[in-house]
C-alpha cells in the first residue's frame, strides 16, 4: 500500500507543473497569433512520398495492407504534405539547463520548455503534427498530444550537458532544438549533419542566462557545474572575463556557422528577454519569414 501511495505522490509531483505550464504556453501562443496572420503553408497535395513502419497513434485506415503483406511489419503510406507538416522537437533537460542566476529570471530549462510548448500549440493550430526526437511521443495533432508533450518536457537528465537527440527524425521534415549548447559541440555537429543528409531543416535556439553572457563575477569565486562534475576556484574571477567572453563568442559563431552550412537557422535567447519575442522569432523562422 505504501508503494502505491509513493507512486501516486510521484505522479502528482510530475503532473503538478503541467496545467500552469500549458496555460502559460497557451497565453504566450495567443499573444503571438494576435499579431500574425497565420502560417503560409503549401496546399495539401496528395503525392505519395514514402512508406514507413506503423507507429503508436497511427490509424488502421492509413495502413497499406498490400505493402504490409510482404512481411511481418505494418506500413503506413505517407504523402508529401504530411512530411512537410511534421515538426520534431528536442528540449535539453540536462543539469546545466537548471541554472538561473537570480529569482528575477527563470531557469533556462523553464524558458526552453515554455517556448517549446508554445510553438507546439501554434503548430497544432496550424494543422501540423508535432513530436519529440528520441524516445518521446511520435508526431501527432490535438490537445491530447500537447498534454503528452508537456508531460515529456518535465523529464530531467542528470548529465551535466545535454546531447541532441536524433532518433525519430523524419526525412524532409523540420526540427527544433533548444539548449544552452554549453557542452561538446561534436554531437551537435553530428546531429545537424545527419539532419541535412535526411533533408531536414530546422532551428537551433540557444538559451542563456544573462550572467552567462555578461560574466559579472569578481574576486574570489568558485565556479561549479550544476551536476557537480566540473569545479574551478579562482581569486580573480574578473581576470577570466575577457577569455570567457572570447570563448562564448566563438561558441555562438560556431553554432551559427554550423546552422548555416546545414540549412538551419540559429538564434540566441536570454532568459531576461521577452519570451514573446523569442517565440515570434521562432515562429517566423519556421515560416521561412526571414527571421534574423
Short mmCIF file of C-alpha atoms in Angstrom, two decimals:
data_model
loop_
_atom_site.label_atom_id
_atom_site.label_comp_id
_atom_site.label_asym_id
_atom_site.label_seq_id
_atom_site.Cartn_x
_atom_site.Cartn_y
_atom_site.Cartn_z
CA UNK A 1 0.00 0.00 0.00
CA UNK A 2 2.87 2.32 0.83
CA UNK A 3 4.32 1.67 -2.63
CA UNK A 4 1.03 2.72 -4.21
CA UNK A 5 0.96 5.93 -2.17
CA UNK A 6 4.55 6.66 -3.10
CA UNK A 7 3.82 6.08 -6.78
CA UNK A 8 0.75 8.32 -6.65
CA UNK A 9 2.70 11.07 -4.86
CA UNK A 10 5.43 10.90 -7.50
CA UNK A 11 2.81 11.01 -10.27
CA UNK A 12 1.15 14.05 -8.70
CA UNK A 13 4.53 15.79 -8.38
CA UNK A 14 5.16 15.13 -12.07
CA UNK A 15 1.71 16.34 -13.11
CA UNK A 16 1.65 19.44 -10.89
CA UNK A 17 3.58 21.72 -13.29
CA UNK A 18 1.51 20.73 -16.33
CA UNK A 19 -1.63 22.91 -16.00
CA UNK A 20 0.35 26.12 -15.20
CA UNK A 21 2.87 25.39 -17.96
CA UNK A 22 0.16 24.65 -20.51
CA UNK A 23 -1.86 27.70 -19.51
CA UNK A 24 1.19 29.95 -19.74
CA UNK A 25 2.17 28.47 -23.10
CA UNK A 26 -1.35 28.94 -24.46
CA UNK A 27 -1.35 32.56 -23.31
CA UNK A 28 2.02 33.14 -24.95
CA UNK A 29 0.92 31.45 -28.18
CA UNK A 30 -2.27 33.50 -28.21
CA UNK A 31 -0.31 36.74 -27.92
CA UNK A 32 1.77 35.81 -30.96
CA UNK A 33 -1.25 34.75 -33.02
CA UNK A 34 -2.95 38.10 -32.36
CA UNK A 35 -0.13 39.84 -34.21
CA UNK A 36 0.26 37.36 -37.04
CA UNK A 37 -1.93 36.43 -39.98
CA UNK A 38 -1.25 32.72 -39.79
CA UNK A 39 1.26 30.47 -41.46
CA UNK A 40 1.80 30.45 -45.19
CA UNK A 41 1.58 26.76 -45.98
CA UNK A 42 1.61 24.82 -49.20
CA UNK A 43 -1.61 23.20 -50.30
CA UNK A 44 -2.46 19.71 -49.09
CA UNK A 45 -1.09 17.74 -52.02
CA UNK A 46 -1.79 14.03 -52.37
CA UNK A 47 1.52 12.94 -53.90
CA UNK A 48 2.79 9.72 -52.39
CA UNK A 49 6.11 10.19 -50.61
CA UNK A 50 7.18 7.04 -48.77
CA UNK A 51 6.23 4.04 -46.69
CA UNK A 52 7.15 3.98 -43.02
CA UNK A 53 6.56 1.44 -40.23
CA UNK A 54 3.33 1.95 -38.33
CA UNK A 55 3.76 3.86 -35.05
CA UNK A 56 1.67 4.10 -31.92
CA UNK A 57 -1.18 6.51 -32.59
CA UNK A 58 -1.47 5.77 -36.31
CA UNK A 59 -4.91 4.88 -37.58
CA UNK A 60 -5.51 1.44 -39.12
CA UNK A 61 -7.16 3.13 -42.09
CA UNK A 62 -3.76 4.55 -43.06
CA UNK A 63 -2.12 1.13 -43.25
CA UNK A 64 -1.13 -0.04 -46.73
CA UNK A 65 -2.14 -3.68 -46.46
CA UNK A 66 -0.63 -4.69 -49.81
CA UNK A 67 2.82 -3.39 -48.78
CA UNK A 68 2.43 -4.80 -45.25
CA UNK A 69 1.57 -8.26 -46.59
CA UNK A 70 5.17 -8.72 -47.75
CA UNK A 71 6.39 -9.18 -44.19
CA UNK A 72 5.51 -9.00 -40.52
CA UNK A 73 5.61 -5.19 -40.27
CA UNK A 74 2.61 -2.95 -40.93
CA UNK A 75 3.43 0.04 -43.14
CA UNK A 76 1.73 3.41 -43.45
CA UNK A 77 1.67 5.45 -46.65
CA UNK A 78 2.94 9.00 -46.07
CA UNK A 79 2.20 11.79 -48.52
CA UNK A 80 4.41 14.75 -49.27
CA UNK A 81 2.21 17.24 -47.45
CA UNK A 82 2.26 15.08 -44.31
CA UNK A 83 6.07 15.14 -44.24
CA UNK A 84 6.12 18.91 -44.74
CA UNK A 85 3.70 19.31 -41.85
CA UNK A 86 5.76 17.39 -39.30
CA UNK A 87 7.95 19.17 -36.76
CA UNK A 88 10.10 17.31 -34.23
CA UNK A 89 11.48 18.95 -31.09
CA UNK A 90 14.33 18.39 -28.67
CA UNK A 91 14.46 20.26 -25.36
CA UNK A 92 17.70 19.84 -23.42
CA UNK A 93 16.77 18.65 -19.92
CA UNK A 94 20.34 18.35 -18.62
CA UNK A 95 21.62 19.78 -15.34
CA UNK A 96 23.20 22.85 -16.96
CA UNK A 97 19.75 23.95 -18.11
CA UNK A 98 18.53 24.14 -14.50
CA UNK A 99 20.53 27.31 -13.91
CA UNK A 100 19.07 30.68 -13.06
CA UNK A 101 21.28 33.45 -11.73
CA UNK A 102 18.54 35.12 -9.66
CA UNK A 103 14.86 34.95 -8.76
CA UNK A 104 14.25 37.68 -11.32
CA UNK A 105 14.87 35.35 -14.26
CA UNK A 106 13.56 31.84 -14.98
CA UNK A 107 15.82 28.84 -15.21
CA UNK A 108 16.98 28.17 -18.75
CA UNK A 109 15.04 24.89 -18.75
CA UNK A 110 11.80 26.60 -17.73
CA UNK A 111 12.13 29.09 -20.58
CA UNK A 112 13.04 26.36 -23.09
CA UNK A 113 10.03 24.28 -22.04
CA UNK A 114 7.72 27.27 -22.32
CA UNK A 115 8.94 28.16 -25.81
CA UNK A 116 8.77 24.54 -26.99
CA UNK A 117 5.22 24.04 -25.76
CA UNK A 118 4.04 27.43 -27.03
CA UNK A 119 5.39 26.77 -30.53
CA UNK A 120 3.81 23.30 -30.40
CA UNK A 121 0.46 24.95 -29.72
CA UNK A 122 0.94 27.29 -32.67
CA UNK A 123 1.93 24.43 -34.95
CA UNK A 124 -1.03 22.33 -33.82
CA UNK A 125 -3.41 25.20 -34.52
CA UNK A 126 -1.84 25.45 -37.96
CA UNK A 127 -2.73 21.82 -38.66
CA UNK A 128 0.78 20.45 -38.22
CA UNK A 129 1.93 17.33 -36.40
CA UNK A 130 4.41 17.78 -33.55
CA UNK A 131 6.51 15.16 -31.79
CA UNK A 132 9.70 14.75 -29.80
CA UNK A 133 13.04 13.48 -31.02
CA UNK A 134 14.43 10.50 -29.17
CA UNK A 135 12.04 8.24 -27.29
CA UNK A 136 9.37 10.92 -26.80
CA UNK A 137 5.85 10.99 -28.27
CA UNK A 138 5.77 10.45 -32.07
CA UNK A 139 4.25 13.25 -34.18
CA UNK A 140 0.50 13.75 -33.80
CA UNK A 141 -2.07 16.52 -33.60
CA UNK A 142 -4.57 17.57 -30.98
CA UNK A 143 -4.98 18.55 -27.36
CA UNK A 144 -4.03 15.11 -26.08
CA UNK A 145 -0.71 15.37 -27.91
CA UNK A 146 0.00 18.74 -26.32
CA UNK A 147 -0.54 17.15 -22.91
CA UNK A 148 1.87 14.33 -23.85
CA UNK A 149 4.47 16.88 -24.88
CA UNK A 150 4.01 18.88 -21.67
CA UNK A 151 4.45 15.69 -19.67
CA UNK A 152 7.58 14.75 -21.61
CA UNK A 153 9.07 18.21 -21.06
CA UNK A 154 9.05 17.61 -17.28
CA UNK A 155 11.73 14.94 -17.63
CA UNK A 156 15.19 15.91 -16.48
CA UNK A 157 18.61 14.49 -17.30
CA UNK A 158 21.27 14.06 -14.64
CA UNK A 159 24.11 14.62 -17.12
CA UNK A 160 25.84 18.00 -16.86
CA UNK A 161 25.28 18.80 -20.53
CA UNK A 162 22.71 17.53 -23.00
CA UNK A 163 23.32 15.54 -26.16
CA UNK A 164 20.99 16.33 -29.08
CA UNK A 165 18.53 13.55 -29.89
CA UNK A 166 18.20 12.43 -33.49
CA UNK A 167 16.06 9.32 -33.05
CA UNK A 168 12.70 9.67 -34.79
CA UNK A 169 13.94 12.37 -37.17
CA UNK A 170 11.66 12.25 -40.21
CA UNK A 171 13.23 12.72 -43.63
CA UNK A 172 12.31 16.03 -45.27
CA UNK A 173 10.52 17.21 -42.13
CA UNK A 174 11.56 20.01 -39.79
CA UNK A 175 13.07 20.12 -36.32
CA UNK A 176 13.65 22.48 -33.39
CA UNK A 177 16.42 22.10 -30.81
CA UNK A 178 16.50 24.21 -27.64
CA UNK A 179 19.57 24.08 -25.38
CA UNK A 180 22.32 26.21 -23.91
CA UNK A 181 24.72 24.23 -26.13
CA UNK A 182 27.43 24.59 -23.49
CA UNK A 183 28.69 21.01 -23.84
CA UNK A 184 30.78 19.36 -26.52
CA UNK A 185 29.91 20.71 -29.98
CA UNK A 186 30.76 17.49 -31.81
CA UNK A 187 27.38 15.81 -31.03
CA UNK A 188 25.60 18.95 -32.25
CA UNK A 189 27.58 18.88 -35.48
CA UNK A 190 26.82 15.17 -35.90
CA UNK A 191 23.10 15.73 -35.28
CA UNK A 192 22.82 18.56 -37.82
CA UNK A 193 24.88 16.66 -40.39
CA UNK A 194 22.51 13.70 -40.02
CA UNK A 195 19.56 16.07 -40.36
CA UNK A 196 21.00 17.62 -43.51
CA UNK A 197 21.54 14.17 -45.00
CA UNK A 198 17.85 13.43 -44.39
CA UNK A 199 16.75 16.73 -45.90
CA UNK A 200 15.60 18.00 -42.50
CA UNK A 201 15.70 21.77 -41.92
CA UNK A 202 15.23 23.40 -38.57
CA UNK A 203 16.15 25.86 -35.89
CA UNK A 204 18.73 25.96 -33.11
CA UNK A 205 17.68 28.13 -30.15
CA UNK A 206 20.49 28.74 -27.67
CA UNK A 207 19.03 29.71 -24.29
CA UNK A 208 21.42 31.57 -21.98
CA UNK A 209 21.15 33.21 -18.56
CA UNK A 210 22.15 36.92 -18.58
CA UNK A 211 25.03 36.20 -16.21
CA UNK A 212 26.43 33.72 -18.71
CA UNK A 213 26.50 36.49 -21.28
CA UNK A 214 27.86 39.26 -19.03
CA UNK A 215 30.15 37.29 -16.67
CA UNK A 216 29.74 39.79 -13.79
CA UNK A 217 31.94 37.89 -11.33
CA UNK A 218 34.76 39.49 -9.36
CA UNK A 219 37.27 38.50 -6.71
CA UNK A 220 37.33 35.06 -5.15
CA UNK A 221 34.75 32.88 -6.87
CA UNK A 222 34.10 29.18 -7.08
CA UNK A 223 32.53 28.01 -10.32
CA UNK A 224 30.78 24.65 -10.29
CA UNK A 225 28.58 22.94 -12.84
CA UNK A 226 25.02 22.22 -11.73
CA UNK A 227 25.71 18.49 -11.91
CA UNK A 228 28.86 18.92 -9.84
CA UNK A 229 31.26 17.22 -12.24
CA UNK A 230 33.21 20.40 -13.03
CA UNK A 231 34.58 22.81 -10.44
CA UNK A 232 37.06 25.69 -10.54
CA UNK A 233 38.01 28.24 -7.89
CA UNK A 234 39.84 31.48 -8.59
CA UNK A 235 40.93 34.51 -6.56
CA UNK A 236 40.48 36.88 -9.51
CA UNK A 237 37.29 35.97 -11.36
CA UNK A 238 37.31 39.31 -13.21
CA UNK A 239 40.64 38.34 -14.81
CA UNK A 240 38.90 35.43 -16.51
CA UNK A 241 36.22 37.61 -18.08
CA UNK A 242 37.98 38.56 -21.39
CA UNK A 243 38.95 34.96 -22.13
CA UNK A 244 35.48 33.67 -21.18
CA UNK A 245 33.71 36.22 -23.38
CA UNK A 246 36.03 35.37 -26.26
CA UNK A 247 35.24 31.65 -25.95
CA UNK A 248 31.50 32.33 -25.66
CA UNK A 249 31.57 34.47 -28.81
CA UNK A 250 33.45 31.69 -30.59
CA UNK A 251 30.87 29.14 -29.44
CA UNK A 252 27.97 31.25 -30.72
CA UNK A 253 29.75 31.86 -34.02
CA UNK A 254 30.41 28.13 -34.42
CA UNK A 255 26.73 27.32 -33.82
CA UNK A 256 25.66 29.99 -36.29
CA UNK A 257 28.08 28.70 -38.94
CA UNK A 258 27.02 25.11 -38.34
CA UNK A 259 23.38 26.04 -38.75
CA UNK A 260 24.09 27.99 -41.92
CA UNK A 261 26.02 25.25 -43.71
CA UNK A 262 23.38 22.61 -42.86
CA UNK A 263 20.41 24.72 -43.92
CA UNK A 264 19.26 25.52 -40.38
CA UNK A 265 18.79 28.82 -38.55
CA UNK A 266 20.36 29.90 -35.25
CA UNK A 267 19.08 32.25 -32.55
CA UNK A 268 20.44 33.15 -29.11
CA UNK A 269 17.83 33.98 -26.47
CA UNK A 270 18.49 35.34 -22.98
CA UNK A 271 16.14 34.46 -20.16
CA UNK A 272 15.80 38.09 -19.08
CA UNK A 273 14.43 38.95 -22.52
CA UNK A 274 10.78 38.59 -23.53
CA UNK A 275 9.60 35.05 -24.15
CA UNK A 276 7.13 36.51 -26.66
CA UNK A 277 9.91 38.00 -28.80
CA UNK A 278 11.74 34.64 -28.85
CA UNK A 279 8.57 32.78 -29.81
CA UNK A 280 7.80 35.29 -32.55
CA UNK A 281 11.29 34.83 -33.98
CA UNK A 282 10.93 31.06 -33.83
CA UNK A 283 7.50 31.17 -35.48
CA UNK A 284 8.72 33.34 -38.32
CA UNK A 285 11.85 31.22 -38.75
CA UNK A 286 9.72 28.10 -39.19
CA UNK A 287 7.57 30.01 -41.63
CA UNK A 288 10.59 30.95 -43.73
CA UNK A 289 9.87 34.56 -42.98
CA UNK A 290 13.48 35.69 -42.92
CA UNK A 291 13.93 35.86 -39.15
CA UNK A 292 17.24 37.28 -38.07
#
